[in-house]
Every structure is written in structure tokens, then in C-alpha cells.
mmCIF file of C-alpha atoms in Angstrom:
data_model
loop_
_atom_site.group_PDB
_atom_site.id
_atom_site.type_symbol
_atom_site.label_atom_id
_atom_site.label_comp_id
_atom_site.label_asym_id
_atom_site.label_seq_id
_atom_site.Cartn_x
_atom_site.Cartn_y
_atom_site.Cartn_z
ATOM 1 C CA MET A 3 104.560 111.687 77.778
ATOM 2 C CA ARG A 4 107.525 113.511 76.257
ATOM 3 C CA SER A 5 109.909 112.808 73.956
ATOM 4 C CA THR A 6 113.658 114.072 72.795
ATOM 5 C CA GLN A 7 115.347 113.229 69.477
ATOM 6 C CA GLY A 8 119.003 111.931 69.228
ATOM 7 C CA THR A 9 120.804 111.193 65.986
ATOM 8 C CA TYR A 10 119.491 107.920 65.493
ATOM 9 C CA ILE A 11 117.769 107.129 68.517
ATOM 10 C CA LYS A 12 113.829 108.923 69.611
ATOM 11 C CA LEU A 13 113.515 108.680 73.354
ATOM 12 C CA TYR A 14 109.712 108.830 74.403
ATOM 13 C CA TYR A 15 110.296 109.644 78.544
ATOM 14 C CA PRO A 16 107.746 110.619 81.657
ATOM 15 C CA ASP A 17 105.476 113.840 81.662
ATOM 16 C CA ALA A 18 106.835 116.086 84.110
ATOM 17 C CA LEU A 19 104.451 114.975 86.595
ATOM 18 C CA CYS A 20 103.732 111.185 87.179
ATOM 19 C CA PHE A 21 103.075 109.217 90.189
ATOM 20 C CA ALA A 22 105.812 106.579 91.888
ATOM 21 C CA PHE A 23 103.053 103.337 91.688
ATOM 22 C CA ASN A 24 101.850 104.171 88.214
ATOM 23 C CA PRO A 25 103.834 103.275 85.240
ATOM 24 C CA VAL A 26 106.614 105.451 84.910
ATOM 25 C CA THR A 27 107.859 104.160 81.127
ATOM 26 C CA PHE A 28 110.489 105.210 78.152
ATOM 27 C CA ARG A 29 110.230 103.806 74.854
ATOM 28 C CA GLY A 30 113.746 104.210 72.816
ATOM 29 C CA GLU A 31 112.569 103.386 69.049
ATOM 30 C CA ASN A 32 116.080 102.660 66.910
ATOM 31 C CA ALA A 33 117.156 101.462 70.122
ATOM 32 C CA ARG A 34 118.906 97.677 70.751
ATOM 33 C CA SER A 35 118.990 98.738 73.930
ATOM 34 C CA MET A 36 119.148 100.395 77.446
ATOM 35 C CA SER A 37 120.909 101.268 80.305
ATOM 36 C CA LEU A 38 118.540 103.550 83.041
ATOM 37 C CA THR A 39 119.732 105.092 86.439
ATOM 38 C CA VAL A 40 117.260 106.702 88.172
ATOM 39 C CA SER A 41 118.348 109.170 91.260
ATOM 40 C CA LEU A 42 116.848 110.701 93.988
ATOM 41 C CA ASN A 43 118.174 112.649 97.369
ATOM 42 C CA GLY A 44 121.332 111.509 96.481
ATOM 43 C CA LYS A 45 120.981 107.704 95.891
ATOM 44 C CA SER A 46 120.539 105.973 92.470
ATOM 45 C CA VAL A 47 119.728 102.395 91.235
ATOM 46 C CA THR A 48 120.452 100.766 87.773
ATOM 47 C CA ALA A 49 118.446 98.738 85.443
ATOM 48 C CA ASN A 50 119.388 97.270 82.002
ATOM 49 C CA TYR A 51 116.320 96.645 79.144
ATOM 50 C CA ASN A 52 116.925 94.669 75.869
ATOM 51 C CA GLY A 53 115.042 95.887 72.887
ATOM 52 C CA HIS A 54 112.942 93.738 70.678
ATOM 53 C CA TRP A 55 112.854 94.247 66.884
ATOM 54 C CA TYR A 56 109.730 95.704 65.441
ATOM 55 C CA ASP A 57 108.154 95.401 61.559
ATOM 56 C CA ASN A 58 106.456 98.419 60.638
ATOM 57 C CA PHE A 59 104.417 96.898 57.921
ATOM 58 C CA GLY A 60 106.444 96.535 55.153
ATOM 59 C CA ASN A 61 107.801 100.288 55.769
ATOM 60 C CA GLY A 62 111.360 98.850 56.918
ATOM 61 C CA GLY A 63 111.435 98.004 61.422
ATOM 62 C CA GLY A 64 114.104 98.674 63.681
ATOM 63 C CA PHE A 65 114.438 97.602 67.548
ATOM 64 C CA VAL A 66 112.121 99.196 70.345
ATOM 65 C CA THR A 67 113.263 99.428 73.802
ATOM 66 C CA PHE A 68 110.484 99.301 76.380
ATOM 67 C CA ALA A 69 111.365 99.847 80.085
ATOM 68 C CA ASP A 70 108.933 100.590 83.362
ATOM 69 C CA VAL A 71 111.170 101.881 85.725
ATOM 70 C CA GLN A 72 108.116 102.073 88.860
ATOM 71 C CA GLY A 73 110.027 100.128 90.846
ATOM 72 C CA LEU A 74 113.003 101.693 90.614
ATOM 73 C CA VAL A 75 111.293 104.576 91.471
ATOM 74 C CA GLN A 76 109.700 103.259 94.648
ATOM 75 C CA ALA A 77 112.616 101.801 95.834
ATOM 76 C CA LEU A 78 114.420 104.870 96.251
ATOM 77 C CA TRP A 79 111.463 105.883 98.876
ATOM 78 C CA LYS A 80 112.768 103.647 101.294
ATOM 79 C CA ASP A 81 111.131 105.831 104.002
ATOM 80 C CA ILE A 82 108.423 108.837 104.314
ATOM 81 C CA SER A 83 109.223 111.661 106.715
ATOM 82 C CA THR A 84 106.104 112.330 108.678
ATOM 83 C CA GLU A 85 107.427 115.472 110.697
ATOM 84 C CA ILE A 86 105.790 118.659 109.806
ATOM 85 C CA ASP A 87 105.990 122.035 111.239
ATOM 86 C CA TYR A 88 102.513 122.849 111.823
ATOM 87 C CA ALA A 89 103.739 126.708 111.661
ATOM 88 C CA SER A 90 105.152 126.548 108.436
ATOM 89 C CA ASN A 91 104.130 126.254 104.477
ATOM 90 C CA ASP A 92 107.073 123.841 103.705
ATOM 91 C CA PRO A 93 106.878 121.113 101.024
ATOM 92 C CA SER A 94 106.337 117.485 102.594
ATOM 93 C CA ASP A 95 108.422 114.369 101.490
ATOM 94 C CA THR A 96 105.905 112.850 99.566
ATOM 95 C CA GLY A 97 107.238 114.379 95.827
ATOM 96 C CA ALA A 98 110.287 114.829 94.758
ATOM 97 C CA VAL A 99 112.229 115.544 91.602
ATOM 98 C CA VAL A 100 113.728 112.273 90.111
ATOM 99 C CA GLN A 101 116.561 112.340 87.989
ATOM 100 C CA PHE A 102 116.561 109.908 84.370
ATOM 101 C CA ASN A 103 120.048 109.230 82.717
ATOM 102 C CA VAL A 104 119.341 107.161 79.582
ATOM 103 C CA SER A 105 122.231 105.222 77.823
ATOM 104 C CA ALA A 106 120.599 104.045 74.922
ATOM 105 C CA THR A 107 122.521 101.996 72.003
ATOM 106 C CA HIS A 108 121.272 101.669 68.624
ATOM 107 C CA ASP A 109 121.556 98.943 66.029
ATOM 108 C CA ARG A 110 125.276 100.110 64.924
ATOM 109 C CA GLN A 111 126.090 100.125 68.214
ATOM 110 C CA GLN A 112 126.492 103.757 68.764
ATOM 111 C CA THR A 113 125.702 104.805 72.441
ATOM 112 C CA GLU A 114 123.139 108.290 72.658
ATOM 113 C CA THR A 115 122.990 109.558 76.402
ATOM 114 C CA PHE A 116 119.811 111.368 77.205
ATOM 115 C CA ASN A 117 119.378 113.287 80.784
ATOM 116 C CA VAL A 118 115.738 113.878 81.711
ATOM 117 C CA SER A 119 113.839 114.351 85.034
ATOM 118 C CA SER A 120 110.453 114.692 86.482
ATOM 119 C CA PHE A 121 108.038 115.452 89.337
ATOM 120 C CA ILE A 122 107.202 112.075 90.594
ATOM 121 C CA VAL A 123 104.418 111.725 93.766
ATOM 122 C CA TRP A 124 104.483 109.345 96.453
ATOM 123 C CA GLY A 125 101.060 108.112 94.855
ATOM 124 C CA ALA A 126 98.943 106.878 92.302
ATOM 125 C CA LEU A 127 96.149 107.573 90.276
ATOM 126 C CA ALA A 128 92.683 105.467 89.321
ATOM 127 C CA PRO A 129 93.256 104.469 85.844
ATOM 128 C CA ASP A 130 89.641 105.122 84.956
ATOM 129 C CA GLY A 131 90.428 108.885 84.000
ATOM 130 C CA ASN A 132 88.208 110.347 86.273
ATOM 131 C CA ASP A 133 89.920 110.226 90.109
ATOM 132 C CA VAL A 134 91.701 113.774 89.726
ATOM 133 C CA PHE A 135 94.452 114.712 91.566
ATOM 134 C CA ASN A 136 95.312 117.903 93.158
ATOM 135 C CA GLY A 137 91.369 118.876 92.500
ATOM 136 C CA PHE A 138 88.280 120.812 94.547
ATOM 137 C CA ARG A 139 88.749 119.020 98.257
ATOM 138 C CA ARG A 140 86.064 119.444 100.999
ATOM 139 C CA VAL A 141 87.776 119.083 103.714
ATOM 140 C CA LYS A 142 87.390 119.769 107.780
ATOM 141 C CA TRP A 143 89.466 121.592 110.493
ATOM 142 C CA PHE A 144 88.717 120.458 113.721
ATOM 143 C CA ALA A 145 90.134 123.193 115.357
ATOM 144 C CA ASN A 146 92.051 121.907 118.227
ATOM 145 C CA TYR A 147 93.979 119.469 116.744
ATOM 146 C CA PRO A 148 96.865 120.584 114.362
ATOM 147 C CA PHE A 149 96.298 120.625 110.971
ATOM 148 C CA THR A 150 97.534 121.349 107.364
ATOM 149 C CA MET A 151 95.806 121.707 103.965
ATOM 150 C CA GLY A 152 97.174 119.879 100.992
ATOM 151 C CA PHE A 153 98.206 120.810 97.415
ATOM 152 C CA TYR A 154 100.697 120.340 94.831
ATOM 153 C CA ALA A 155 102.187 123.184 92.830
ATOM 154 C CA GLY A 156 104.057 123.666 89.423
ATOM 155 C CA GLY A 157 105.694 126.776 90.351
ATOM 156 C CA ALA A 158 106.261 129.786 92.991
ATOM 157 C CA GLY A 159 102.525 131.410 93.575
ATOM 158 C CA SER A 160 99.851 131.987 96.316
ATOM 159 C CA ILE A 161 96.954 130.598 97.963
ATOM 160 C CA LEU A 162 93.879 132.905 98.953
ATOM 161 C CA PHE A 163 92.000 132.473 102.016
ATOM 162 C CA SER A 164 88.689 133.668 102.763
ATOM 163 C CA ARG A 165 86.990 134.168 106.395
ATOM 164 C CA ASN A 166 83.848 132.558 105.400
ATOM 165 C CA GLU A 167 82.619 134.287 101.881
ATOM 166 C CA SER A 168 84.945 137.608 102.063
ATOM 167 C CA LEU A 169 88.339 137.092 100.838
ATOM 168 C CA VAL A 170 91.129 138.285 103.726
ATOM 169 C CA HIS A 171 94.238 136.752 103.388
ATOM 170 C CA TYR A 172 96.680 134.711 101.151
ATOM 171 C CA ALA A 173 99.809 132.974 101.484
ATOM 172 C CA SER A 174 102.847 132.239 99.105
ATOM 173 C CA ILE A 175 104.065 129.298 97.741
ATOM 174 C CA ALA A 176 107.887 128.811 97.655
ATOM 175 C CA GLY A 177 107.946 127.403 93.789
ATOM 176 C CA GLN A 178 107.862 123.587 93.011
ATOM 177 C CA GLY A 179 106.475 120.864 95.447
ATOM 178 C CA MET A 180 104.099 119.029 97.458
ATOM 179 C CA PHE A 181 103.088 121.692 100.114
ATOM 180 C CA THR A 182 101.671 120.685 103.237
ATOM 181 C CA ILE A 183 99.980 124.587 104.168
ATOM 182 C CA SER A 184 99.390 125.668 108.306
ATOM 183 C CA SER A 185 95.807 126.174 109.539
ATOM 184 C CA ASP A 186 97.263 129.606 111.041
ATOM 185 C CA GLU A 187 96.886 130.328 107.649
ATOM 186 C CA ILE A 188 93.342 130.294 107.986
ATOM 187 C CA PRO A 189 91.528 133.567 109.146
ATOM 188 C CA ASP A 190 90.043 133.935 113.224
ATOM 189 C CA GLY A 191 86.531 133.921 113.377
ATOM 190 C CA ALA A 192 85.485 132.018 110.260
ATOM 191 C CA ASP A 193 83.276 129.360 110.310
ATOM 192 C CA TYR A 194 84.442 127.991 107.248
ATOM 193 C CA SER A 195 87.194 129.280 104.581
ATOM 194 C CA LEU A 196 87.198 128.900 100.955
ATOM 195 C CA VAL A 197 90.562 128.091 99.039
ATOM 196 C CA TYR A 198 91.795 129.830 96.143
ATOM 197 C CA ASP A 199 94.751 129.679 93.042
ATOM 198 C CA TYR A 200 95.258 133.373 92.816
ATOM 199 C CA ALA A 201 98.643 132.737 90.621
ATOM 200 C CA GLY A 202 96.845 129.221 88.663
ATOM 201 C CA GLN A 203 100.132 127.060 89.668
ATOM 202 C CA LEU A 204 98.074 124.462 90.969
ATOM 203 C CA GLN A 205 98.020 121.880 88.916
ATOM 204 C CA GLN A 206 95.312 119.167 88.517
ATOM 205 C CA ALA A 207 96.079 115.862 86.767
ATOM 206 C CA THR A 208 94.519 112.826 86.214
ATOM 207 C CA PHE A 209 95.299 109.257 84.380
ATOM 208 C CA ASP A 210 94.817 108.092 80.807
ATOM 209 C CA SER A 211 95.516 104.524 80.355
ATOM 210 C CA THR A 212 95.665 104.378 76.299
ATOM 211 C CA PHE A 213 98.744 103.062 74.979
ATOM 212 C CA ASP A 214 101.089 106.327 75.563
ATOM 213 C CA LEU A 215 100.324 106.473 79.408
ATOM 214 C CA THR A 216 99.524 110.500 79.502
ATOM 215 C CA PHE A 217 99.272 111.762 82.426
ATOM 216 C CA TYR A 218 97.185 114.751 81.499
ATOM 217 C CA LEU A 219 97.845 118.351 83.136
ATOM 218 C CA GLN A 220 95.358 121.168 83.614
ATOM 219 C CA THR A 221 96.938 124.330 84.749
ATOM 220 C CA ASN A 222 94.160 126.481 87.044
ATOM 221 C CA ALA A 223 92.706 129.809 85.695
ATOM 222 C CA PRO A 224 93.801 132.856 88.434
ATOM 223 C CA GLN A 225 92.024 132.792 91.394
ATOM 224 C CA THR A 226 90.207 129.319 90.731
ATOM 225 C CA LEU A 227 88.743 127.595 94.247
ATOM 226 C CA VAL A 228 90.191 124.496 95.195
ATOM 227 C CA MET A 229 89.304 123.853 98.713
ATOM 228 C CA ARG A 230 86.487 124.533 101.154
ATOM 229 C CA VAL A 231 87.620 124.006 104.791
ATOM 230 C CA ASP A 232 85.021 123.417 107.304
ATOM 231 C CA ILE A 233 86.092 124.379 110.843
ATOM 232 C CA ASP A 234 84.569 122.935 113.806
ATOM 233 C CA ARG A 235 85.195 124.481 117.234
ATOM 234 C CA CYS A 236 83.139 121.887 119.520
ATOM 235 C CA GLU A 237 84.785 120.204 122.397
ATOM 236 C CA HIS A 238 84.525 116.237 121.995
ATOM 237 C CA LYS A 239 84.997 113.669 124.300
ATOM 238 C CA ASP A 240 85.530 110.211 123.603
ATOM 239 C CA VAL A 241 87.159 110.572 120.302
ATOM 240 C CA VAL A 242 90.153 109.954 118.563
ATOM 241 C CA TYR A 243 92.278 112.071 115.706
ATOM 242 C CA LEU A 244 93.916 110.339 113.348
ATOM 243 C CA ARG A 245 96.594 111.410 110.459
ATOM 244 C CA TRP A 246 97.881 109.152 107.011
ATOM 245 C CA ILE A 247 98.206 110.135 103.704
ATOM 246 C CA ASP A 248 95.854 109.502 100.821
ATOM 247 C CA ARG A 249 96.624 107.947 97.660
ATOM 248 C CA HIS A 250 97.739 111.326 95.958
ATOM 249 C CA GLY A 251 100.498 111.625 99.014
ATOM 250 C CA PHE A 252 98.281 114.589 100.933
ATOM 251 C CA PHE A 253 98.322 114.517 104.606
ATOM 252 C CA CYS A 254 94.602 113.881 105.986
ATOM 253 C CA TYR A 255 93.212 114.559 109.319
ATOM 254 C CA TRP A 256 89.985 113.515 110.207
ATOM 255 C CA LEU A 257 88.288 113.179 114.164
ATOM 256 C CA PHE A 258 86.764 109.596 114.896
ATOM 257 C CA GLU A 259 84.240 108.527 118.047
ATOM 258 C CA LYS A 260 85.713 105.879 119.785
ATOM 259 C CA ARG A 261 85.022 101.813 120.838
ATOM 260 C CA ASN A 262 85.651 99.766 123.210
ATOM 261 C CA VAL A 263 88.641 98.542 122.916
ATOM 262 C CA GLN A 264 89.152 94.827 122.089
ATOM 263 C CA ARG A 265 92.231 92.972 123.326
ATOM 264 C CA VAL A 266 93.416 90.535 120.709
ATOM 265 C CA THR A 267 96.114 87.618 121.907
ATOM 266 C CA GLN A 268 97.354 85.178 119.719
ATOM 267 C CA ALA A 269 99.272 82.120 120.778
ATOM 268 C CA ILE A 270 102.753 81.940 119.449
ATOM 269 C CA MET A 271 104.554 79.254 121.103
ATOM 270 C CA ASP A 272 102.761 76.264 123.544
ATOM 271 C CA PHE A 273 105.391 73.660 124.536
ATOM 272 C CA THR A 274 106.304 70.905 127.045
ATOM 273 C CA ARG A 275 109.251 71.355 128.857
ATOM 274 C CA PRO A 276 110.595 68.764 131.446
ATOM 275 C CA ASP A 277 111.039 69.836 134.599
ATOM 276 C CA LEU A 278 113.330 67.816 136.062
ATOM 277 C CA GLN A 279 115.953 70.699 137.825
ATOM 278 C CA ASN A 280 112.424 71.656 140.097
ATOM 279 C CA TYR A 281 110.835 68.304 140.096
ATOM 280 C CA GLN A 282 108.741 68.829 143.437
ATOM 281 C CA ILE A 283 105.443 66.643 143.557
ATOM 282 C CA GLY A 284 104.349 67.721 146.524
ATOM 283 C CA LEU A 285 103.433 71.191 144.672
ATOM 284 C CA GLY A 286 101.866 69.647 141.667
ATOM 285 C CA TYR A 287 104.975 69.105 139.437
ATOM 286 C CA GLN A 288 105.381 65.948 137.374
ATOM 287 C CA ARG A 289 108.261 65.416 135.490
ATOM 288 C CA GLY A 290 108.098 65.605 131.865
ATOM 289 C CA ALA A 291 104.652 67.423 131.810
ATOM 290 C CA GLY A 292 105.622 71.047 132.389
ATOM 291 C CA ARG A 293 103.605 73.474 129.939
ATOM 292 C CA ARG A 294 105.513 76.999 128.967
ATOM 293 C CA GLN A 295 103.170 79.263 126.930
ATOM 294 C CA ALA A 296 104.094 82.423 124.861
ATOM 295 C CA PHE A 297 101.303 84.907 123.199
ATOM 296 C CA ALA A 298 101.401 88.244 121.508
ATOM 297 C CA ARG A 299 99.164 90.906 121.997
ATOM 298 C CA ASN A 300 97.689 93.490 119.682
ATOM 299 C CA ASP A 301 94.818 96.385 120.833
ATOM 300 C CA VAL A 302 92.084 96.820 118.377
ATOM 301 C CA LEU A 303 90.297 100.135 118.610
ATOM 302 C CA PRO A 304 86.834 100.147 116.889
ATOM 303 C CA VAL A 305 86.428 103.953 115.104
ATOM 304 C CA CYS A 306 83.607 105.313 113.734
ATOM 305 C CA VAL A 307 82.626 108.388 112.113
ATOM 306 C CA PRO A 308 78.752 108.572 112.392
ATOM 307 C CA MET A 309 76.496 110.258 109.272
ATOM 308 C CA VAL A 310 78.574 110.830 106.548
ATOM 309 C CA ASP A 311 77.650 112.261 103.065
ATOM 310 C CA ALA A 312 79.428 110.176 99.926
ATOM 311 C CA GLU A 313 81.655 112.845 99.266
ATOM 312 C CA THR A 314 82.821 112.485 102.899
ATOM 313 C CA TYR A 315 83.256 108.753 102.593
ATOM 314 C CA ASP A 316 85.091 108.494 99.718
ATOM 315 C CA TYR A 317 87.438 111.123 101.374
ATOM 316 C CA ILE A 318 87.839 109.090 104.655
ATOM 317 C CA PHE A 319 87.503 106.089 103.156
ATOM 318 C CA ASP A 320 91.885 106.638 101.964
ATOM 319 C CA ILE A 321 92.600 105.598 105.550
ATOM 320 C CA ALA A 322 91.950 101.654 104.749
ATOM 321 C CA THR A 323 94.578 101.828 102.449
ATOM 322 C CA SER A 324 97.306 104.065 103.483
ATOM 323 C CA PRO A 325 100.471 102.787 104.816
ATOM 324 C CA VAL A 326 101.189 105.493 106.634
ATOM 325 C CA VAL A 327 98.699 106.274 109.342
ATOM 326 C CA ASP A 328 99.330 108.428 112.734
ATOM 327 C CA MET A 329 97.435 108.877 115.861
ATOM 328 C CA LEU A 330 97.739 112.035 118.095
ATOM 329 C CA THR A 331 98.524 110.967 122.125
ATOM 330 C CA ASP A 332 97.194 112.404 124.968
ATOM 331 C CA ASP A 333 100.339 114.309 125.461
ATOM 332 C CA ASP A 334 100.028 115.749 121.883
ATOM 333 C CA LYS A 335 102.558 113.430 120.073
ATOM 334 C CA TRP A 336 101.974 111.322 117.119
ATOM 335 C CA VAL A 337 102.702 107.382 117.283
ATOM 336 C CA SER A 338 101.973 105.058 114.014
ATOM 337 C CA VAL A 339 99.419 102.469 113.599
ATOM 338 C CA GLY A 340 98.149 100.381 111.472
ATOM 339 C CA VAL A 341 94.342 99.085 109.960
ATOM 340 C CA GLN A 342 92.614 96.080 110.011
ATOM 341 C CA ALA A 343 91.867 95.008 106.221
ATOM 342 C CA GLY A 344 88.502 94.323 105.725
ATOM 343 C CA THR A 345 85.286 95.144 103.778
ATOM 344 C CA TYR A 346 83.507 97.980 103.360
ATOM 345 C CA THR A 347 80.141 98.652 101.841
ATOM 346 C CA LYS A 348 79.622 102.167 100.437
ATOM 347 C CA THR A 349 75.427 101.947 100.408
ATOM 348 C CA ASP A 350 73.568 104.638 98.070
ATOM 349 C CA ASP A 351 71.971 105.943 101.309
ATOM 350 C CA ASN A 352 72.676 109.755 101.351
ATOM 351 C CA LEU A 353 74.736 109.603 105.207
ATOM 352 C CA GLN A 354 75.724 106.402 106.614
ATOM 353 C CA ASP A 355 78.288 105.209 109.359
ATOM 354 C CA PHE A 356 81.931 104.829 108.345
ATOM 355 C CA VAL A 357 83.894 101.871 110.800
ATOM 356 C CA VAL A 358 87.256 100.979 110.700
ATOM 357 C CA ASN A 359 89.126 99.359 112.924
ATOM 358 C CA ILE A 360 92.932 100.719 113.989
ATOM 359 C CA LEU A 361 95.547 98.310 115.199
ATOM 360 C CA LEU A 362 97.367 99.633 118.465
ATOM 361 C CA PRO A 363 100.859 99.782 118.865
ATOM 362 C CA THR A 364 102.102 96.181 119.733
ATOM 363 C CA ILE A 365 101.817 95.228 123.644
ATOM 364 C CA PRO A 366 105.359 93.583 124.579
ATOM 365 C CA THR A 367 104.933 90.518 126.614
ATOM 366 C CA GLN A 368 107.102 87.945 128.288
ATOM 367 C CA ARG A 369 108.603 85.306 126.456
ATOM 368 C CA LEU A 370 111.092 82.068 127.740
#
């Protein structure tokens, strides 16, 4: 956490980089109460917090007001745009600078105002200290499909791309943001590409769950290896291409093998309706015994990635918890799909299959 000292009140406030689904905390020492306004993209939400008396073990005491505003931050992200220009290196909507206006009242009724900001990622880190945001990743580009590489940059810089082992190309990053780098930057003819942080602007972060709830930031040294992109140029049949946003706010992609579609119907209405107007005993109708039903149809598509290693399994597994999953259709359009909840067992084997059930868009049916 960072801090700033006012006339009477000392305010502790979130780190320069934090996450919308981890604690976003404020602590006002000598503050009887605080009013906190959170603003993002022209939208604002305000909440009020009352403090508690803190006795400093005989050394005097004072009021302390504590606030966790992650709920307010999440409320400002009503929707995440998945519109990506695959020919550019634009930042995505999964990260933004959030403004905080804090009005804190001292025990003597003096009010002090603080204006601070943080870059907040629409994601979360596991609180075990081992989950690294923006660290080294190994991904795969299926060359016949759209693809981007995701990075967080703390400022303007550039990244280097290799053709196999030879550095041949660099791309500029405009400033701070969650960038989606186009696959057009990968050099032609490469079997794989190594990606380096040339200027040292791709910051890494881990979450520390101690009392101050700090996100430890580490800035890369120049020319640090940050990603390896393996390239698959083969033709594949009976496959489905999926895109999702992982827990760190990055867009991810993979090509899955399709299994047989399961057509699932569910009765949502079943009732007896007297058929007085169309009473025709000769046609098998009996008054008061007519039945009507209504069904919902939700098809399920099992998909599989066979024989993946542990690192790839962890990478793909984030699709199982992602709120944003898209499927590429035969006419090269993205359609939103869901993932069926279930239990996933990761074994100690060197290689194992990853299987997940995709909930296809609901098929409309008639209802009376």
C-alpha cells in the first residue's frame, strides 16, 4: 500500500497496480469517517464508511477508518468489450486507471480531501504468493486462426520478437495498459518466436496477503524473456477455436478437438388445458384432458485437448472459470458461449487430456 500525510489524517491507499477481484483497501488513521468516490470512464459510485476507536496500548489512541472498495470497482465494469482489432496493438478494456476521491473527517470535525488513482486490472491473483501476473508464459499460435499476445506495460516501451533464435523485429507499446499485441508482429517463417521486454516496462506482480495487502511489483531488466510463442501451421479437422479472458485479464486462445454434440432438452412447463372449443371425441380429444408442454434446448459440445503437459493444462484450465468465453464460427465470427461447471482432476502424469463441456447458445423453441 502507498500512503500520504494530511494535516491530521494519514491515508493508506492502494498500490499503483492492483486487481478488481482482490482487496482494494483504504485506511485512514485519525479519521472518524470517510466518504469515498470511485470513478472510471465517466461513471462514479460513492460509499461512506465509519471508523472505530483504536487504543495504541497506552500510547494514546485515535479513530481508524478502513474501507475495501473492490465491490465499487467491480460495479463500474458492467461489461467487457471483446472487440479486438487483430491488425493493431491496442490496449484492451481489461485494465484502466481508476480515480479515487477520499473525503476524510478528523475527530475535530475537520475534513481533508485526497485524490489518488491506481491502474486496476479486471482480474485477480491467488493469495498464495506464487501467482505471478505478467510473468513468463508459453503459448501457442494456431497460424490459421486469429491470435493476440497479452502484456501489461507500466509505460511506453517496446518488445522484441525472434525468428526462432534470431532477433529480427520489434513493436512499440504506446504507454500504460493491458495490450493485445497482434500476431502480425511475429516474423514470417518462424517455427517459434521468443518475445523480450526490450525497455523493461513489462512489470510483474504477486499478491501478499499480509495485513497491508500489498501487491509486490517487479520491473524487468532490459531484454528480459517474457513469452515463447510456439507456432502450429498444420491443417486441423473437427476442431473448435475458443477465446477466453484468464484470471489475469489477458485474452487466451486454443484449438480444441470436437466430440459429439449432446442435445439437452429440459421441460420448463407441463400442464393440462381444457380443450372446450376444439372438443372432437372422434379425433381422440376428450374435454379437460388436453396436454401442453414447453421445453428449453441447451446443446452441450464436449471438447478436448489431448496429451498436454502440466504447464499447458494450467494455461487452458482458466477457461473453466472465465466469465467471457467466445467460439469462432465457420464464417469467422465470434459468438459467446458458456462452460459447464464440473470437477477437473489434474494428475501427476507427465501428459494428460484436458476435457471441458461448452454450453452452446440456447436454441429458441416455441411456447404456448
